[in-house]
RNA sequence: GCCCGCCUGGCGGAAUGGUAGACGCAGCGGACUUAAAAUCCGCAGCUCGCAAGGGUGUGGGGGUUCGAGUCCCCCGGUGGGCACCA
């Protein structure tokens, strides 16, 4: 049993053996039951990123269409007809073939009577199982020899097995209309199947319109389509569905892309699925008082197969119902199962029962959830499913587990592979730059060549990770925090680099130094800041306001920048009176505290030796609104949208005064020349623009 | 292949449709020093110009607007996800 990522070019990543898909009996959780609600409730998640909601919405994939039954001209095994799902029932008259997935019963029936078909199906089974692998594989098909009757025309069409039809989506069968679906067109061209256009693009001539290599998937008017002729796509869909229902050959339905969640894993590392198989009683749940089922610790990983299944005694238990010998389920749960409800468990982590009503009702939903963008779909959707299922089972009161979501970007790094294909940590690699600028790499302390891979998300499996421990060891934890937070906006992906860490370290030193140097001249703690220190006080309160805003929006890098600016302003105001300077230093410590807590406390204790409170215990500072209002403002002056000058005007200046001042600027006069001013635009506090 | 992001100086990045490049790194010049480190002062997108100032510039191309890094369309590059990596 291999994971998708362990399959490379259809072979096992270590053994190199050909991979084959097999049918297994497994456990599924019926997330599809909640599909409509999981989709609709996205609209209420107003503190979730739009992109995450969009991705989930696409993943759930609601689509309206029709199921259409095609009668087989001869029965295949027990099948007398094949049902397809389509979102384009309006193009039924453009049909040229029907295609089923390799796992479809009709494919099996064909394989049973035709060895060549069986061979084709076997080839499909050797294809990778991931959606990406299937969609990127060369489109291939096999004519089963079976034929179906068109429900409207009675005409007969061939049934193919196609490797791009997914058994998991819809009914595992499609009807092909090459003129209006690109994939069907590629398939039809490859196998010489007919292409009949039935939707005429606006402005095209029905007599001459033909489809070349590009299918027409846009709107148009139905033609060559019997009773649908003359209708637009939407109307034709409705009409076609009405007709199918009248003929009892199909019906309009809503189809979902979301599939039930297969949670079975044939691995050791997961929670055992708590069921017991009894020959007489069937599948029996493990009684509550025997939960949780614990994994055996004496397992043998050397043998191929599922270690739990191979274990000599673990699975042999008595049936809880009839006490006869029975077998434990040896599949374990996908580890996503655990991460789907830990937020509920964490409300009362030491409780004897899985979740405690009082605790979850008090704490949930999680006010602010933070996670990597890689979890945008699976983990976050599974969690939303679990909270709904747990609510239905009476364990929770909330539908949504996470009221606010922030998705951080991925930290990336180049990856490295040794000559034998093993992954290497960055610190195991030496680099050289040739005269022509090309980089090369070798294993440290040897001449073994290293392949430099692409820049991608850090992961343990690819070993492209960097431990911030080295920075902490060299510069301390405050510098490490400050540097990491200052480097880039957290929602954005970033390539890891240590450049800049020296600057972060310098800043920590500087903060301590300027406070220490100023200390002897500062008035005692609690002294009122003087009116004469207003300029510095403005800077202080602007820092409070801007740092606060940056932190609240997770723009930590901006918060850091504002603190650099503030420190610069403090140093530039060496002559400001002591009370204002004390206020500035104290605020510097308090505003920096979330990002360099140790230094902040140290500085705070220097400034307030009598004070036993910690910065961490103080309420967050608030800016004085009176100090945030500027006395004069700088306006940009543009002529035809191009910057020509700037003017400083009092806050109270009237628009007429502003235009007059702007027009008086030498540069502005020159740019206007002798042309008349057609329009004067004034955006208060921002810009003046003259249109000439 | 499909879905979703991202792309701004040498580098990380800032910028409610309104002065692009704040702040930091790296760099350059200067001060201090016997010297170095540390520190301090200054310069800095590119380009023309002695300067004043001009041109140009946010991946490429088009569009909307008095005004576009920001909004719209097309293209390119790159990252995340694609259900068994978690």
XYZ file of C-alpha atoms in Angstrom, chain A residues 22 90 113 115 136 138 153 213 294 297 309 345 376 408-409 481 536 564 601:
19
model
C -6.993 -2.550 -6.174
C -28.724 20.742 -24.097
C -15.564 -11.421 -22.689
C -9.015 -10.216 -23.247
C -2.448 14.699 -17.184
C -2.587 10.740 -22.295
C -33.449 9.971 -31.514
C -9.461 21.783 -32.689
C -4.965 0.924 21.920
C 3.458 -1.921 20.978
C -3.158 -7.426 10.480
C -10.849 18.124 22.953
C -7.247 25.442 2.902
C -0.015 31.920 6.770
C 2.056 31.384 3.652
C 11.427 36.518 16.914
C 7.932 63.773 20.186
C 12.096 51.243 13.670
C 10.824 43.590 30.254
